[in-house]
Structures are given as C-alpha cells and as structure tokens.
Coordinates of C-alpha atoms and ligand atoms in Angstrom, one line a residue:
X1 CA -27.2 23.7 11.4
X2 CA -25.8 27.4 11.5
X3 CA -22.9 27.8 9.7
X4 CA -19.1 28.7 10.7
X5 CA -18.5 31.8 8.8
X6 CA -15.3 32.9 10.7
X7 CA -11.9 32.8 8.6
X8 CA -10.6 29.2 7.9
X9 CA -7.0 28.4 6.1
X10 CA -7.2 25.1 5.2
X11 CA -4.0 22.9 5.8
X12 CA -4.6 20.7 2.8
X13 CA -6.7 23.0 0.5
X14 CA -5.9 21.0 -2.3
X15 CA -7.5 17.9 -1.6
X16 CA -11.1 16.6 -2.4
X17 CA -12.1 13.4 -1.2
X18 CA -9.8 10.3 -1.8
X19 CA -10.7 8.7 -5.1
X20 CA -11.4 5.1 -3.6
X21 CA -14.2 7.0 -1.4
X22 CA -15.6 8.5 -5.2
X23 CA -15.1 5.8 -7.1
X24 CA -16.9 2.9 -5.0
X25 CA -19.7 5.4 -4.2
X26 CA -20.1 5.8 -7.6
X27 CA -20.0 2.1 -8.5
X28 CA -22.9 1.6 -5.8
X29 CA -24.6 4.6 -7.4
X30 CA -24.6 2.8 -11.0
X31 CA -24.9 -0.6 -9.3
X32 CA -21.8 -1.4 -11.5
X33 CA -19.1 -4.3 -10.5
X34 CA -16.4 -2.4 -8.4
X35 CA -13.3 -3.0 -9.0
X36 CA -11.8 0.6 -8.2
X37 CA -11.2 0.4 -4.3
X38 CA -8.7 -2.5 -3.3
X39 CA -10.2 -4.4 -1.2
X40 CA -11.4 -8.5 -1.4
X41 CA -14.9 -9.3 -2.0
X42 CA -14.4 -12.5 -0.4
X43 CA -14.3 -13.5 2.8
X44 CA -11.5 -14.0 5.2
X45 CA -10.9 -16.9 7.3
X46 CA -13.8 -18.2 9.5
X47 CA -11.1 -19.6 11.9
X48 CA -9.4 -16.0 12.3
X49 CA -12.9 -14.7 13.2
X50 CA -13.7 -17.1 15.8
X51 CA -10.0 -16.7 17.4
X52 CA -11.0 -12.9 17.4
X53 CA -14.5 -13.5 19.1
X54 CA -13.1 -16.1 21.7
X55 CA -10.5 -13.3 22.6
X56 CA -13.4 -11.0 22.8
X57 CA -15.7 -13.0 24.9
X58 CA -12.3 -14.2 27.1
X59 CA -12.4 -10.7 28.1
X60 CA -9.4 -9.7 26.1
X61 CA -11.2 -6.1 25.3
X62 CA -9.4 -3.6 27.5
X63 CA -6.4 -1.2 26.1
X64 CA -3.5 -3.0 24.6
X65 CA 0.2 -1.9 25.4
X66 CA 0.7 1.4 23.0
X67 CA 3.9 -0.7 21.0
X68 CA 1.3 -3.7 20.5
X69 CA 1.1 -7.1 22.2
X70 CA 4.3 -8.6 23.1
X71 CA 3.1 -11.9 21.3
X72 CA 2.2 -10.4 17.9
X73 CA 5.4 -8.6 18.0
X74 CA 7.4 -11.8 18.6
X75 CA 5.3 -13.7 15.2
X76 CA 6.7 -10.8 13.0
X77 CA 10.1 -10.6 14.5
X78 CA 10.1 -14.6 14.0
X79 CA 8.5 -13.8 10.5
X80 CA 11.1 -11.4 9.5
X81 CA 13.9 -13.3 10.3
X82 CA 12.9 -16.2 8.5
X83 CA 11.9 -14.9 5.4
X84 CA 14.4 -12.1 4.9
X85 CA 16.9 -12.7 7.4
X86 CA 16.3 -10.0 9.2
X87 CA 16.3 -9.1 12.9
X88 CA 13.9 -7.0 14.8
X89 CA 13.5 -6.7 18.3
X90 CA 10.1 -7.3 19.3
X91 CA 10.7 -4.7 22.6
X92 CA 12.6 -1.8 20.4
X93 CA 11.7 -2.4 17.2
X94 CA 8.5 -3.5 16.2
X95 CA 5.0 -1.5 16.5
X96 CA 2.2 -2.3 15.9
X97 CA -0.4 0.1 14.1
X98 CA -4.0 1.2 12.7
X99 CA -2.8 0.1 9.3
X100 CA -0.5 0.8 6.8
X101 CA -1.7 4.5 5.8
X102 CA -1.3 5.6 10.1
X103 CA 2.1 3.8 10.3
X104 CA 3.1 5.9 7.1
X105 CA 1.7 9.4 9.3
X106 CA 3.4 8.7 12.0
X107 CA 6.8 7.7 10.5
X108 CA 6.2 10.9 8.3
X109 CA 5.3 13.0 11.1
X110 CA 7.9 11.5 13.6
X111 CA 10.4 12.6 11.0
X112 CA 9.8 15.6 8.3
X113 CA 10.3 18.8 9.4
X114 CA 9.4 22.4 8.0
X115 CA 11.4 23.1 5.1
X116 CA 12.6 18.9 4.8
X117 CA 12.5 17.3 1.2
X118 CA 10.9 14.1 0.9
X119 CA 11.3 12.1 -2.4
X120 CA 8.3 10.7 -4.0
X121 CA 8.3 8.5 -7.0
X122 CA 5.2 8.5 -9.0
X123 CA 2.2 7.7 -9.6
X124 CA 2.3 7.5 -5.9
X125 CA -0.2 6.0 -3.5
X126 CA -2.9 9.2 -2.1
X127 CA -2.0 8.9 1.6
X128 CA 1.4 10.0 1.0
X129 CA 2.0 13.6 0.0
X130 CA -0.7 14.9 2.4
X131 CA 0.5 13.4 5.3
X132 CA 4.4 15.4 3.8
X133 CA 2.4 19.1 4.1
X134 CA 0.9 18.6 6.9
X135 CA 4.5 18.4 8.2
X136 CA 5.5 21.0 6.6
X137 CA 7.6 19.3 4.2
X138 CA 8.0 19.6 0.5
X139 CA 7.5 16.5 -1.8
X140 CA 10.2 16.2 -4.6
X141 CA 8.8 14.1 -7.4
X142 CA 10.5 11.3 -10.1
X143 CA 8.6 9.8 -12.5
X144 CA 8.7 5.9 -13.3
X145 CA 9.5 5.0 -16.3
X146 CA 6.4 3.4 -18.6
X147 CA 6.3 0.7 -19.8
X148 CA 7.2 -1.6 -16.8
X149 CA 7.1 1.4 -14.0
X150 CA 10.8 1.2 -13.5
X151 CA 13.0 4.0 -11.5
X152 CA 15.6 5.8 -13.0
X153 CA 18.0 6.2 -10.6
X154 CA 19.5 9.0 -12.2
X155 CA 16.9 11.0 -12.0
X156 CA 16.4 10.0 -8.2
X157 CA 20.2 11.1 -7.9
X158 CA 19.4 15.0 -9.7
X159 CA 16.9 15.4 -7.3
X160 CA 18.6 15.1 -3.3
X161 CA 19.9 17.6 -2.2
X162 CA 21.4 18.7 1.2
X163 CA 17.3 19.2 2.3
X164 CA 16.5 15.3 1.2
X165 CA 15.0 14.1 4.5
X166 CA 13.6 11.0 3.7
X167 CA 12.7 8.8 0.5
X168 CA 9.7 7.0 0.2
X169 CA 9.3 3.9 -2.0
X170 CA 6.5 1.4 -2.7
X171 CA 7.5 -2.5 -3.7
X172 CA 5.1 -4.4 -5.1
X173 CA 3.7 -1.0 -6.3
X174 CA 0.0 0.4 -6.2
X175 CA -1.2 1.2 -8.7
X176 CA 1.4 0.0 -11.0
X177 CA 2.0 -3.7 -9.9
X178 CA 5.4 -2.9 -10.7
X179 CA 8.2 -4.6 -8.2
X180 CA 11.7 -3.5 -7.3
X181 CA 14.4 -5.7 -8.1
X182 CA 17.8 -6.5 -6.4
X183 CA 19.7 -3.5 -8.5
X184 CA 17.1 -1.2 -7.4
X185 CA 18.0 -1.5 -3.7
X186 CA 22.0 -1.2 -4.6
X187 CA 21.2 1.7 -6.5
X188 CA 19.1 3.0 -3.5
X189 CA 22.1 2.3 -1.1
X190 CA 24.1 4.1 -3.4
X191 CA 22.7 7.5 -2.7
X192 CA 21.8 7.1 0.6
X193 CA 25.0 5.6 2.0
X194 CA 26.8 7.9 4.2
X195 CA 23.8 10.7 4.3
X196 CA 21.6 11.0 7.0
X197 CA 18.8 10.5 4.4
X198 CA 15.8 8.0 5.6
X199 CA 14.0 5.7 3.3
X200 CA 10.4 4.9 4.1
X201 CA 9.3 1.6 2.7
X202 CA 5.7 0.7 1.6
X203 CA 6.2 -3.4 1.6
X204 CA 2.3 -3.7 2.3
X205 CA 2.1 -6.0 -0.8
X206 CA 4.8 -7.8 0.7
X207 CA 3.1 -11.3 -0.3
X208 CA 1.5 -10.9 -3.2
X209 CA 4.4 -11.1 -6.3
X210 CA 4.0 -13.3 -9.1
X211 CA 5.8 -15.2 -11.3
X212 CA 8.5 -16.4 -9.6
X213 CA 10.0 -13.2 -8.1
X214 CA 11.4 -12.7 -4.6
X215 CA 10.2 -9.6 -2.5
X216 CA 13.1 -7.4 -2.4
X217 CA 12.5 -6.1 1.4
X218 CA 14.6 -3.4 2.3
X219 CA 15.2 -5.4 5.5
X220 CA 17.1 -7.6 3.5
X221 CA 19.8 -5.5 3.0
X222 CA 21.7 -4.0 6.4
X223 CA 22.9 -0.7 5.3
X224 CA 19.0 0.1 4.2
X225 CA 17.4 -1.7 6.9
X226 CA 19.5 1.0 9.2
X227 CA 17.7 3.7 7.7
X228 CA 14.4 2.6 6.8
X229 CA 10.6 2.7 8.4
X230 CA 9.1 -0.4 6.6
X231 CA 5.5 -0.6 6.6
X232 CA 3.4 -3.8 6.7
X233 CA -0.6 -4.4 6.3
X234 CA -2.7 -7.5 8.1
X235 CA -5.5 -6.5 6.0
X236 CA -3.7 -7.1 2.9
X237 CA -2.2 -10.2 3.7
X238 CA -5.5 -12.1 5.6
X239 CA -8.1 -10.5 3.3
X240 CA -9.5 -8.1 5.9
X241 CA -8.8 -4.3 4.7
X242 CA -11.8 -3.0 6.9
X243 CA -9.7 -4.0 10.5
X244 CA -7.3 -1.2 9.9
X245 CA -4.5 -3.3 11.0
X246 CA -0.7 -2.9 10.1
X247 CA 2.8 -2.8 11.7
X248 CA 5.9 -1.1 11.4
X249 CA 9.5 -2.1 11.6
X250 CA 12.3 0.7 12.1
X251 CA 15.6 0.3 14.2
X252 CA 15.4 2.1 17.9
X253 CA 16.5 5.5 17.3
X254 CA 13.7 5.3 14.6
X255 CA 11.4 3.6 16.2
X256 CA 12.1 6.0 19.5
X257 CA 10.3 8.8 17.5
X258 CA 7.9 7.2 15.5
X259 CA 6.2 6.0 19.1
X260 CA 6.3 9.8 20.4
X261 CA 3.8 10.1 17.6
X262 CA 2.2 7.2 17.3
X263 CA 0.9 7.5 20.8
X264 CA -0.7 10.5 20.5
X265 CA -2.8 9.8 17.2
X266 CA -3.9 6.3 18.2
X267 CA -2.6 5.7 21.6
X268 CA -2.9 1.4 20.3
X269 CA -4.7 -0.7 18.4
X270 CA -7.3 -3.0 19.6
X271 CA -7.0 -5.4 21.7
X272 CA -8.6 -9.3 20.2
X273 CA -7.3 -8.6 16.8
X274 CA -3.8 -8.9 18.0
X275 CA -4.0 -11.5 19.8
X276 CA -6.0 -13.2 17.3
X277 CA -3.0 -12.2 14.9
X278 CA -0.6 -13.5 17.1
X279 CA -1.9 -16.8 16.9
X280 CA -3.3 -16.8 13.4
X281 CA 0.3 -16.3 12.5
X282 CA 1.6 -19.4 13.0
X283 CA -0.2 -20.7 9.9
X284 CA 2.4 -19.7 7.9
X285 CA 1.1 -21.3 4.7
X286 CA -1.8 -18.7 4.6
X287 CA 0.8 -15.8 3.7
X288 CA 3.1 -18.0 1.9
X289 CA 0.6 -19.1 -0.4
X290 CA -0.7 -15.6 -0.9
X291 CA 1.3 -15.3 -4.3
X292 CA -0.2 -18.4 -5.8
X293 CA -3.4 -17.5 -4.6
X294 CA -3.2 -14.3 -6.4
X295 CA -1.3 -15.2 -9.8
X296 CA -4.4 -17.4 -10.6
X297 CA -6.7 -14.4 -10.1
X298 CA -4.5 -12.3 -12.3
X299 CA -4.3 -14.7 -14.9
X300 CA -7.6 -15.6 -15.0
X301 CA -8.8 -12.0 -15.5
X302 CA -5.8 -11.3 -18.1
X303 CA -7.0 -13.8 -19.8
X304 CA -11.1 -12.9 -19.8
X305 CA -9.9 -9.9 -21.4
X306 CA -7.7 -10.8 -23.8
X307 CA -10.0 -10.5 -26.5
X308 CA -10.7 -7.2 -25.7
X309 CA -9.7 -3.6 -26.9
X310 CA -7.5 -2.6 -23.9
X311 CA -4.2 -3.4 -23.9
X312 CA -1.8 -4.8 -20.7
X313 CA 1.9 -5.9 -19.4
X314 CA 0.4 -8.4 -16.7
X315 CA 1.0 -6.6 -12.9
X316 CA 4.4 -8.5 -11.3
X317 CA 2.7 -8.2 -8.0
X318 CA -0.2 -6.1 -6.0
X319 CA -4.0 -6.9 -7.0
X320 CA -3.8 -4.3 -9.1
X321 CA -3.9 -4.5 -12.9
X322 CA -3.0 -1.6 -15.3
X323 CA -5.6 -1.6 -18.3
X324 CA -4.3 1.0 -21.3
X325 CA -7.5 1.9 -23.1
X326 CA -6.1 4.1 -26.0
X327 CA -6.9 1.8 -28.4
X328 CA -11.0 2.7 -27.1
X329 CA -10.7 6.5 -26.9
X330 CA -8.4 9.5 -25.3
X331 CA -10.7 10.7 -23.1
X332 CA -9.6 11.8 -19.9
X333 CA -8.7 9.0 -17.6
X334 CA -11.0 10.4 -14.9
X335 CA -13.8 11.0 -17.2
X336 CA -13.4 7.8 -18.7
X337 CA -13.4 6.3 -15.5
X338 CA -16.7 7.7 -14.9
X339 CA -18.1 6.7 -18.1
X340 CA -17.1 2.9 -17.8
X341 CA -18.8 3.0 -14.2
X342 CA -22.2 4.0 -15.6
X343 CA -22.0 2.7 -19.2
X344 CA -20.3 -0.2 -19.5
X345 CA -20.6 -0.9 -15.3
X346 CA -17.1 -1.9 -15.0
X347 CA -15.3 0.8 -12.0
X348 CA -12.2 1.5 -11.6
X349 CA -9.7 3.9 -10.3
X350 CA -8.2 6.9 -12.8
X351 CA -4.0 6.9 -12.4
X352 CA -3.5 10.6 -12.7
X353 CA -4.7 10.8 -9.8
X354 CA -1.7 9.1 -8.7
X355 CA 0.1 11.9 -10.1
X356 CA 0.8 15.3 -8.7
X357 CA 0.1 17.1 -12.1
X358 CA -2.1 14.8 -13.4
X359 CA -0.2 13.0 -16.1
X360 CA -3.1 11.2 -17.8
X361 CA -1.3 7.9 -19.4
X362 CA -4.6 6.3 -20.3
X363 CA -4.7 3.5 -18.3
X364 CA -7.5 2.6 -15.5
X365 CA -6.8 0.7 -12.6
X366 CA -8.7 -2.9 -12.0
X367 CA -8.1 -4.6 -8.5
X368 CA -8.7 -8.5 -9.1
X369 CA -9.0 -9.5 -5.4
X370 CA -12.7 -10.4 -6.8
X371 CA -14.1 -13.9 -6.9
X372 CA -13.6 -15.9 -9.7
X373 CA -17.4 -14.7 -10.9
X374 CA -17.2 -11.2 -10.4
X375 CA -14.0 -11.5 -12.7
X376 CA -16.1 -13.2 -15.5
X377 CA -18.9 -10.7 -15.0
X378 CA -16.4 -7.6 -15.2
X379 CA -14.6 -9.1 -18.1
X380 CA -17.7 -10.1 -20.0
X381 CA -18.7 -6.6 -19.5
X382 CA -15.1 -4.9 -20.7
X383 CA -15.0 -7.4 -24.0
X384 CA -17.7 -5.6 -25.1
X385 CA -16.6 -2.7 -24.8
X386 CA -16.1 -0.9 -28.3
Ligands
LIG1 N1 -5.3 0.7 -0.7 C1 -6.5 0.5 -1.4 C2 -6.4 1.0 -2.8 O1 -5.4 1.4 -3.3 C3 -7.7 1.3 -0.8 C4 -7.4 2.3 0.3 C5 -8.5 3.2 0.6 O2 -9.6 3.0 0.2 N2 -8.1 4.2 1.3 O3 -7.4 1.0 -3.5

C-alpha cells in the first residue's frame, strides 16, 4: 500500500495500544495462562444464548430504538429501585449502550468542554483520560492512598477549582479491587453540593463485592444521584465481555445530552441481545449470587498462592487481584510483566500503566474470573516462582 505522507497531528499522540490488547497477545505469543485481560474463561449461560438466538430467528434483527428497548429499560429501572432504592425513568432516564467504556465517551463527550477540569483518581481505568483530550478537557489527578487504595478527600478538595467540570470515580475499583464506603460518598457530597460539578460513576463491578460489603451506588444517595452519569456493564455481570453491552443511568437534563451524543457514535445497540436481556433479567439470583460466586474464586486463588513469594491484601471486590512482587525483584512492573508472561507463563497486567506518570508500585494485576483449573495451573506456576 502507498503511504500517506501528508502532515498528520495526532489527537492522542501519546497513546500506544491499550495494555489488555499487549498483554493477551503476548500471553498467546508465549502460550502462557492469561490472566492480564479481564475477561471469564468460562462460559455464560446456555439459556441466555438460546433466548438471544430465538430472538434472532423470531426476526427480532432490525434497528433497535436509539435509548434501547423499552422492556430492558423497565428490568433495570425495576432493578435499581429494588436494590438501591432508587428511581429511574425507563423513558428519560435510562440508555442503553455498547458497553461500559462507549457510555463513559459519550457521558464524557456530552459534557467536557475545552478548557473543563475533570478529576481522576488513580491508578485509573485506560478508557478514561483519552476519551477527556479528545474533548478538550484537562485531567486533574489524586492519588489513592496504598495500602487499601483509599481517597483522600483532602486531597480531592486541593484540587477543584472554579474549572472542575466533572469527577470521575470507580467503585469496586479496577485494578485495585478497592471499594468505596458510605463516608466516601458524604465526603463526595461534601464538595460537590451546591457546585454545578458532575460526578461520573464507574459501578460496572456493581456485583461483584466480597466479604460482606454493600455496593455503595451513588444512586443511593439523592443529592449524588442528581449529578451523576452511572455506568453499568451486561458483560460483567452475565459473563459475556465480548457483547459490548452496558447501560447508563443519568437524570433528564443529563441524560438529554448524553443521547445527542450517543446517537451519533452508535446510533443503538443491537437488537436480540436486549431483548434477550430483558428477559434474562428476571432471574435475579444470577446477579445476586454474583458476589458469592466470585469470593470463592478469589479465595481459592489467594489461597494457591499463599505459599508463594508475592505478597497481597485480598481484593474487596472486582476480579481483579493486586500481587506485590518486591519480595521477588524491583524490576520494572512492565518489564516484569513481560518476563512472568514468557518465563514463568503466568500474564498479567503492569499497574503503572494505570498511572499517568507511571508510578511503578510493584504490584501486577491477576484477573481470577478463570475456572477453578486455570487458577491451580496459574498458581502452581507463580509458587515457583523464585
Ligand atoms: N475491563 C477489562 C480489564 O480491565 C478489559 C477491557 C479491555 O480489554 N479493553 O482488563
């Protein structure tokens, strides 16, 4: 192909290609056991497939209205209010969306302008301070505070300014597995009540806390909930990342511009899925249960490794699983990363990457949404790891 050699100013000229991408093309490359990119490598529900081929073959396979289908938005508005007592109309104020990372775009977009501050706490999930530049808007960053990944509200409270536009937060957290607690969302209505500032919440984990703690939805609390885009994930919750499907809840005035945008980057989301969804939803022990489900995975991986050199506080929610390796080495978390994919075949993902300078706290990220044998094969692999 002939190349393109007129000028070019790249809008995100800092960015190579997202670490999940590298990291699980390198674990293929080194036919190592990947446990970088989060995403289950078991299957989801047979039932949930045949409700989305029955839809298909029904001929449910033209466009779907751009907000979603009215019955899917009814499940989570029903959903919502029964979990965190919160309501959402399904007409004005639920959309649905190509999954989590395009309802984070499009609330971003709908909302940052040139010049806008946005507050990210890190290490922060990759999606989010591209889809800020691309809007012209300038990330302000806070640090959470090792060891448990706690936010110092302080420090959150130095840093808005009359230019704070939005805040973006992330409960349970990737890659952390950290969780926000009650205090943390009085301390967040603190700041925020009586500005005009927005909050953007990441809940896409929503399900998956462990040891007996409560998902502290910012829906739950009204003077938030005013304020806030809250972002949700299918794929997370029924064990199907590769569907791309999510949803976002925002009150109308919100929800009025993140449509504008949302319109014009994927018009809607398919068709079967949702109504699939819709139905699928009703079995409300499947998410539920999701916790349980996932606590015995954690544990049964913390405990494989116990006996080996890296150290760990046990992840209060996510799939994720922080692994400190000091004790091993302090090599660079990214080159380290690499050198457990192809020596010891273990992959997982580097978290300065999560960082905007790079802060290299020597610890590599598992994700234990693995079956129970991939776990033993993993951990046999990082016990012997000297
Ligand atoms: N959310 C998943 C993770 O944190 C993967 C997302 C992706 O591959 N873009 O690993």
């Amino acid at each position: 192909m002939p190349q393109y050699n007129g000028m070019l100013r790249s809008k995100l000229p800092n960015v190579g290609t997202t670490i999940f991408t590298v990291m699980s093309a390198l674990a293929n490359e080194y036919n190592a056991i990947n446990l970088s990119q989060g995403f289950p490598n078991f299957e989801c529900s047979p039932e949930l497939v045949s409700l989305i081929n029955e839809y298909m073959k029904k001929g449910y396979n033209q466009y779907a209205p751009m907000q979603g289908i009215m019955p899917l938005r009814e499940a989570i508005a029903e959903k919502m209010q029964e979990l965190y007592g919160a309501k959402y109309d399904p007409e004005k104020e639920i959309n649905i969306t190509a999954g989590g990372t395009e309802a984070i775009y499009a609330a971003i977009t709908a909302v940052v302008n040139e010049g806008d501050e946005v507050i990210v706490i890190e290490p922060a999930y990759d999606c989010y301070v591209p889809a800020i530049e691309l809007s012209g808007g300038i990330p302000v960053y806070v640090q959470l505070k090792a060891p448990n990944y706690t936010i110092d509200w302080n420090e959150v409270k130095k840093k808005v300014s009359h230019r704070t536009r939005l805040i973006m937060i992330n409960t349970p957290h990737n890659p952390t597995g950290s969780v926000m607690t009650e205090k943390d969302m009085a301390e967040l209505d603190k700041i925020t009540k009586g500005t005009d500032i927005l909050i953007l919440s990441d809940e896409v984990y929503e399900h998956i806390i462990f040891d007996g703690l409560k998902h502290q939805s910012v829906c739950r609390f009204p003077r938030l909930a005013e304020r806030s885009f809250i972002v949700f994930s299918f794929g997370k919750t029924y064990h199907a990342t590769g569907w791309k499907m999510g949803y976002v809840l925002a009150p109308e005035k919100l929800m009025t511009e993140f449509r504008r945008v949302h319109q014009f980057i994927v018009f809607t989301v398919n068709t079967p899925f949702q109504y699939a969804l819709a139905d699928y939803m009703k079995n409300k022990s499947e998410y539920l249960e999701l916790g349980k489900f996932y606590q015995q995975k954690r544990d049964y991986f913390i405990n494989l490794i116990k006996g080996s050199k890296f150290k760990f506080v046990p992840a209060s929610g996510s799939y994720f699983q922080l692994l400190d390796y000091s004790k091993i080495t302090l090599a660079k978390d990214t080159d380290y990363a690499i050198r457990l994919t192809k020596e010891a075949g273990v992959a997982s993902v580097p978290t300065s990457v999560f960082y905007h300078d790079q802060i290299d706290n020597k610890f590599l990220r598992f994700c234990f949404a693995k079956t129970d044998e991939t776990l033993e094969k993993a951990a046999e692999k990082l016990c012997k790891v000297k």
